[in-house]
Amino acid sequence: AIPAELLESELFGHEKGAFTGADKARAGRFEMARGGTLFLDEIGEIDSATQVKLLRFLESRSFERLGSSKPIQVDVRLVCATNRNLSDMVKRGEFREDLLYRLNVITIHLPPLRERREDLPMLLKHYIDSFAEENELPPIDLTEGAIKVLQDYRWPGNIRELRNFCENTVVLKRGNELSEYDLDPKYHNQTETLLDDKLQPLSSSPTLSKEENEKRLLRNALIKTNGNRTHAAELMGISRRTLHRKLIQWPELDIHQ
């Protein structure tokens, strides 16, 4: 997340007067990590000039601060992470092939949450308990139905999205239990989506019938909008007439009844 023009100085340091504003010498991250580990996140984002200097360091275990010609030798273990395909970047000329070979000594592939559904219950409990303690609130139990829905969700934001979900649940949930009916409609990604005057099915939920799914979505929309039918219809992407027809069919869903 560091601008390209500052990254070299941040990593390798600079001498006094090396550039405008450099009023004193400063050690870079490699020097600070001497004898330890330096973790570089999103390594695929670094610019070509920094790639060259990083490659030179990996080959010689030494570097020069900006504005200096004196080599500095350090013993640092380098760990890098990226969510980009570096091999594809090499083919497009965006990442140096020789640097990739230098970095790619031991590779650990961390699959996304959607590919390790069995980890969800453990991670949900960990973060919910953690945020409950942090906010001095009682922990919340998730029903089996809620866990099943969350396991079916694809979690495009991975752990960051999961953390946000858990913090939101702890802070806003009333009561000490969260069921599938309390979940936002977006987590029911394998249920139905209502469009103008018609239901376009996605793959159906294995635990609920089509009618139960539709009723749950209607109920959630009405709760979120405090019973405002116009806003509930907009939230679901259906016409107000369709919503009115559904409430005549299922009057028990109207929270103002």
CSV table of C-alpha atoms in Angstrom, one decimal:
chain,number,residue,atom,x,y,z
A,1,ALA,CA,0.0,0.0,0.0
A,2,ILE,CA,3.1,2.3,-0.1
A,3,PRO,CA,3.4,4.6,-3.1
A,4,ALA,CA,6.0,3.4,-5.6
A,5,GLU,CA,8.2,6.5,-5.2
A,6,LEU,CA,8.4,5.9,-1.4
A,7,LEU,CA,8.6,2.1,-1.4
A,8,GLU,CA,12.4,1.8,-2.0
A,9,SER,CA,13.1,4.1,0.8
A,10,GLU,CA,10.7,2.3,3.1
A,11,LEU,CA,12.3,-1.1,2.4
A,12,PHE,CA,16.0,-0.2,2.1
A,13,GLY,CA,16.2,3.1,4.0
A,14,HIS,CA,17.9,6.4,2.9
A,15,GLU,CA,20.7,8.7,3.8
A,16,LYS,CA,20.3,12.3,4.8
A,17,GLY,CA,19.8,14.5,1.7
A,18,ALA,CA,19.0,11.5,-0.6
A,19,PHE,CA,15.9,13.3,-1.7
A,20,THR,CA,13.8,16.4,-0.9
A,21,GLY,CA,12.6,16.2,2.7
A,22,ALA,CA,15.2,13.6,3.7
A,23,ASP,CA,16.5,15.7,6.6
A,24,LYS,CA,18.1,12.7,8.4
A,25,ALA,CA,19.2,9.1,7.7
A,26,ARG,CA,16.7,6.4,8.2
A,27,ALA,CA,16.9,2.6,8.4
A,28,GLY,CA,14.6,0.6,6.1
A,29,ARG,CA,12.5,-2.4,6.9
A,30,PHE,CA,15.3,-4.8,5.9
A,31,GLU,CA,17.6,-3.3,8.5
A,32,MET,CA,14.9,-3.4,11.1
A,33,ALA,CA,14.3,-7.1,10.5
A,34,ARG,CA,17.9,-8.0,10.8
A,35,GLY,CA,18.1,-11.5,12.3
A,36,GLY,CA,14.4,-12.0,12.0
A,37,THR,CA,11.6,-12.2,9.4
A,38,LEU,CA,10.3,-9.6,7.0
A,39,PHE,CA,6.8,-10.1,5.7
A,40,LEU,CA,5.9,-8.4,2.4
A,41,ASP,CA,2.2,-8.5,1.7
A,42,GLU,CA,0.8,-8.1,-1.9
A,43,ILE,CA,4.3,-8.6,-3.4
A,44,GLY,CA,2.7,-8.6,-6.9
A,45,GLU,CA,2.0,-4.8,-6.5
A,46,ILE,CA,5.7,-3.6,-6.4
A,47,ASP,CA,7.0,-1.6,-9.2
A,48,SER,CA,9.7,-2.8,-11.6
A,49,ALA,CA,12.6,-0.7,-10.1
A,50,THR,CA,11.9,-2.1,-6.6
A,51,GLN,CA,11.7,-5.6,-8.2
A,52,VAL,CA,15.3,-5.2,-9.5
A,53,LYS,CA,16.6,-4.1,-6.1
A,54,LEU,CA,14.8,-6.8,-4.3
A,55,LEU,CA,16.2,-9.4,-6.7
A,56,ARG,CA,19.7,-8.0,-6.0
A,57,PHE,CA,19.2,-8.4,-2.3
A,58,LEU,CA,18.0,-12.0,-2.6
A,59,GLU,CA,21.1,-12.8,-4.6
A,60,SER,CA,23.7,-11.1,-2.4
A,61,ARG,CA,21.9,-10.6,1.0
A,62,SER,CA,23.1,-7.0,0.8
A,63,PHE,CA,21.7,-3.6,-0.3
A,64,GLU,CA,22.5,0.1,-0.3
A,65,ARG,CA,20.4,2.8,1.3
A,66,LEU,CA,19.1,5.5,-1.1
A,67,GLY,CA,21.9,8.1,-1.5
A,68,SER,CA,24.6,5.7,-0.4
A,69,SER,CA,27.0,3.3,-2.1
A,70,LYS,CA,28.0,1.5,1.0
A,71,PRO,CA,26.6,-2.1,1.0
A,72,ILE,CA,24.7,-3.3,4.1
A,73,GLN,CA,24.7,-7.0,4.9
A,74,VAL,CA,21.7,-8.4,6.7
A,75,ASP,CA,20.4,-11.9,7.6
A,76,VAL,CA,16.7,-11.7,7.0
A,77,ARG,CA,14.1,-14.4,6.2
A,78,LEU,CA,11.7,-13.1,3.6
A,79,VAL,CA,8.1,-14.2,3.5
A,80,CYS,CA,5.8,-12.8,0.8
A,81,ALA,CA,2.1,-13.1,0.1
A,82,THR,CA,-0.1,-12.2,-2.9
A,83,ASN,CA,-3.6,-12.8,-4.2
A,84,ARG,CA,-2.4,-12.5,-7.8
A,85,ASN,CA,-1.1,-15.1,-10.1
A,86,LEU,CA,2.5,-14.2,-10.4
A,87,SER,CA,3.1,-16.7,-13.2
A,88,ASP,CA,0.5,-15.0,-15.3
A,89,MET,CA,2.1,-11.6,-14.5
A,90,VAL,CA,5.4,-12.9,-15.7
A,91,LYS,CA,3.8,-13.8,-19.0
A,92,ARG,CA,2.4,-10.3,-19.3
A,93,GLY,CA,5.7,-8.8,-18.5
A,94,GLU,CA,4.4,-7.3,-15.2
A,95,PHE,CA,6.7,-9.3,-12.9
A,96,ARG,CA,10.3,-10.4,-13.3
A,97,GLU,CA,10.7,-14.1,-13.9
A,98,ASP,CA,14.0,-14.3,-12.1
A,99,LEU,CA,12.5,-12.7,-9.1
A,100,LEU,CA,9.7,-15.1,-9.0
A,101,TYR,CA,12.1,-18.0,-9.0
A,102,ARG,CA,14.0,-16.4,-6.2
A,103,LEU,CA,10.9,-15.9,-4.1
A,104,ASN,CA,9.2,-19.2,-4.9
A,105,VAL,CA,11.3,-21.5,-2.8
A,106,ILE,CA,8.6,-22.8,-0.6
A,107,THR,CA,5.0,-22.2,-1.6
A,108,ILE,CA,2.0,-22.4,0.7
A,109,HIS,CA,-1.3,-22.2,-1.1
A,110,LEU,CA,-4.1,-20.9,1.1
A,111,PRO,CA,-7.5,-21.9,-0.4
A,112,PRO,CA,-10.4,-19.4,-0.2
A,113,LEU,CA,-13.1,-20.0,2.5
A,114,ARG,CA,-15.5,-21.4,-0.1
A,115,GLU,CA,-13.1,-24.3,-0.6
A,116,ARG,CA,-12.7,-25.1,3.1
A,117,ARG,CA,-16.3,-25.1,4.4
A,118,GLU,CA,-15.3,-27.4,7.3
A,119,ASP,CA,-13.3,-24.5,8.8
A,120,LEU,CA,-16.3,-22.2,9.0
A,121,PRO,CA,-17.7,-23.4,12.4
A,122,MET,CA,-14.4,-23.0,14.1
A,123,LEU,CA,-13.6,-19.6,12.6
A,124,LEU,CA,-17.1,-18.3,13.3
A,125,LYS,CA,-16.8,-19.3,17.0
A,126,HIS,CA,-13.4,-17.8,17.3
A,127,TYR,CA,-14.3,-14.4,15.9
A,128,ILE,CA,-17.7,-14.2,17.6
A,129,ASP,CA,-16.1,-15.0,21.0
A,130,SER,CA,-13.3,-12.6,20.3
A,131,PHE,CA,-15.5,-9.7,19.4
A,132,ALA,CA,-17.9,-10.5,22.3
A,133,GLU,CA,-15.0,-10.2,24.7
A,134,GLU,CA,-13.7,-7.1,23.1
A,135,ASN,CA,-17.1,-5.4,23.3
A,136,GLU,CA,-18.0,-6.8,26.7
A,137,LEU,CA,-21.1,-8.5,25.3
A,138,PRO,CA,-22.3,-12.1,25.8
A,139,PRO,CA,-21.2,-14.5,23.0
A,140,ILE,CA,-23.8,-15.6,20.4
A,141,ASP,CA,-24.6,-19.2,19.5
A,142,LEU,CA,-25.2,-20.1,15.9
A,143,THR,CA,-27.9,-22.6,15.1
A,144,GLU,CA,-27.1,-25.5,12.8
A,145,GLY,CA,-29.3,-23.9,10.1
A,146,ALA,CA,-27.3,-20.7,10.3
A,147,ILE,CA,-24.0,-22.5,10.0
A,148,LYS,CA,-25.3,-24.5,7.0
A,149,VAL,CA,-26.3,-21.3,5.2
A,150,LEU,CA,-23.0,-19.6,6.0
A,151,GLN,CA,-21.1,-22.7,4.8
A,152,ASP,CA,-23.0,-22.5,1.5
A,153,TYR,CA,-22.1,-18.8,1.1
A,154,ARG,CA,-19.1,-18.1,-1.2
A,155,TRP,CA,-17.4,-15.5,1.0
A,156,PRO,CA,-15.9,-13.4,-1.8
A,157,GLY,CA,-14.1,-11.2,0.8
A,158,ASN,CA,-12.7,-14.3,2.6
A,159,ILE,CA,-11.5,-13.8,6.2
A,160,ARG,CA,-11.9,-10.0,6.1
A,161,GLU,CA,-15.6,-10.5,5.2
A,162,LEU,CA,-16.0,-13.2,7.8
A,163,ARG,CA,-14.5,-11.0,10.5
A,164,ASN,CA,-16.8,-8.1,9.6
A,165,PHE,CA,-19.8,-10.4,9.7
A,166,CYS,CA,-18.9,-11.7,13.1
A,167,GLU,CA,-18.3,-8.2,14.5
A,168,ASN,CA,-21.6,-7.0,13.1
A,169,THR,CA,-23.4,-10.0,14.5
A,170,VAL,CA,-22.0,-9.4,18.0
A,171,VAL,CA,-22.7,-5.7,18.1
A,172,LEU,CA,-26.2,-5.6,16.5
A,173,LYS,CA,-27.8,-9.0,17.3
A,174,ARG,CA,-30.4,-9.0,20.0
A,175,GLY,CA,-30.6,-12.2,22.0
A,176,ASN,CA,-28.0,-14.9,22.4
A,177,GLU,CA,-28.8,-17.1,19.3
A,178,LEU,CA,-28.5,-16.5,15.6
A,179,SER,CA,-30.6,-18.6,13.3
A,180,GLU,CA,-30.8,-18.8,9.5
A,181,TYR,CA,-33.8,-16.6,9.6
A,182,ASP,CA,-31.7,-13.8,11.1
A,183,LEU,CA,-29.2,-13.7,8.3
A,184,ASP,CA,-29.1,-11.0,5.7
A,185,PRO,CA,-30.7,-12.2,2.4
A,186,LYS,CA,-27.3,-12.0,0.6
A,187,TYR,CA,-26.0,-15.0,2.6
A,188,HIS,CA,-28.8,-17.1,1.2
A,189,ASN,CA,-27.0,-17.3,-2.1
A,190,GLN,CA,-28.5,-20.6,-3.1
A,191,THR,CA,-32.1,-19.6,-2.5
A,192,GLU,CA,-34.4,-17.7,-4.8
A,193,THR,CA,-34.2,-14.1,-6.0
A,194,LEU,CA,-37.4,-12.3,-6.6
A,195,LEU,CA,-37.7,-10.0,-9.7
A,196,ASP,CA,-40.6,-8.0,-11.1
A,197,ASP,CA,-43.7,-10.2,-10.8
A,198,LYS,CA,-41.8,-13.5,-11.1
A,199,LEU,CA,-39.5,-15.7,-9.2
A,200,GLN,CA,-36.3,-16.7,-11.0
A,201,PRO,CA,-34.9,-19.8,-9.1
A,202,LEU,CA,-31.2,-20.3,-8.5
A,203,SER,CA,-30.1,-23.7,-7.2
A,204,SER,CA,-32.5,-24.5,-4.4
A,205,SER,CA,-31.6,-24.8,-0.7
A,206,PRO,CA,-31.3,-28.4,0.5
A,207,THR,CA,-32.9,-27.6,3.8
A,208,LEU,CA,-35.9,-25.3,2.8
A,209,SER,CA,-38.6,-25.6,0.2
A,210,LYS,CA,-39.1,-22.9,-2.4
A,211,GLU,CA,-42.1,-21.5,-0.6
A,212,GLU,CA,-40.2,-21.4,2.7
A,213,ASN,CA,-37.2,-19.6,1.1
A,214,GLU,CA,-39.5,-17.0,-0.5
A,215,LYS,CA,-41.4,-16.4,2.8
A,216,ARG,CA,-38.1,-16.0,4.6
A,217,LEU,CA,-36.8,-13.4,2.1
A,218,LEU,CA,-40.1,-11.5,2.4
A,219,ARG,CA,-40.0,-11.6,6.1
A,220,ASN,CA,-36.4,-10.4,6.3
A,221,ALA,CA,-37.1,-7.5,3.9
A,222,LEU,CA,-40.1,-6.4,6.0
A,223,ILE,CA,-38.1,-6.5,9.2
A,224,LYS,CA,-35.2,-4.6,7.7
A,225,THR,CA,-37.5,-1.8,6.5
A,226,ASN,CA,-39.6,-1.8,9.7
A,227,GLY,CA,-42.7,-3.0,7.8
A,228,ASN,CA,-42.4,-0.3,5.0
A,229,ARG,CA,-43.8,-2.2,2.0
A,230,THR,CA,-42.5,0.2,-0.6
A,231,HIS,CA,-38.9,0.0,0.7
A,232,ALA,CA,-39.2,-3.7,1.3
A,233,ALA,CA,-40.2,-4.2,-2.4
A,234,GLU,CA,-37.3,-2.0,-3.5
A,235,LEU,CA,-34.9,-4.0,-1.3
A,236,MET,CA,-36.0,-7.3,-2.9
A,237,GLY,CA,-36.2,-5.9,-6.5
A,238,ILE,CA,-39.9,-6.6,-6.9
A,239,SER,CA,-42.9,-4.4,-7.5
A,240,ARG,CA,-45.0,-3.2,-4.6
A,241,ARG,CA,-48.0,-4.9,-6.2
A,242,THR,CA,-46.2,-8.3,-6.1
A,243,LEU,CA,-45.3,-7.7,-2.5
A,244,HIS,CA,-48.9,-6.9,-1.7
A,245,ARG,CA,-50.1,-10.0,-3.4
A,246,LYS,CA,-47.6,-12.1,-1.4
A,247,LEU,CA,-48.8,-10.7,1.9
A,248,ILE,CA,-52.4,-11.5,1.0
A,249,GLN,CA,-51.2,-15.0,0.3
A,250,TRP,CA,-49.2,-15.1,3.6
A,251,PRO,CA,-50.7,-12.6,6.0
A,252,GLU,CA,-48.6,-14.0,8.9
A,253,LEU,CA,-45.5,-12.3,7.3
A,254,ASP,CA,-46.8,-8.8,7.8
A,255,ILE,CA,-45.0,-7.6,10.9
A,256,HIS,CA,-47.7,-4.9,11.5
A,257,GLN,CA,-50.5,-7.4,11.7
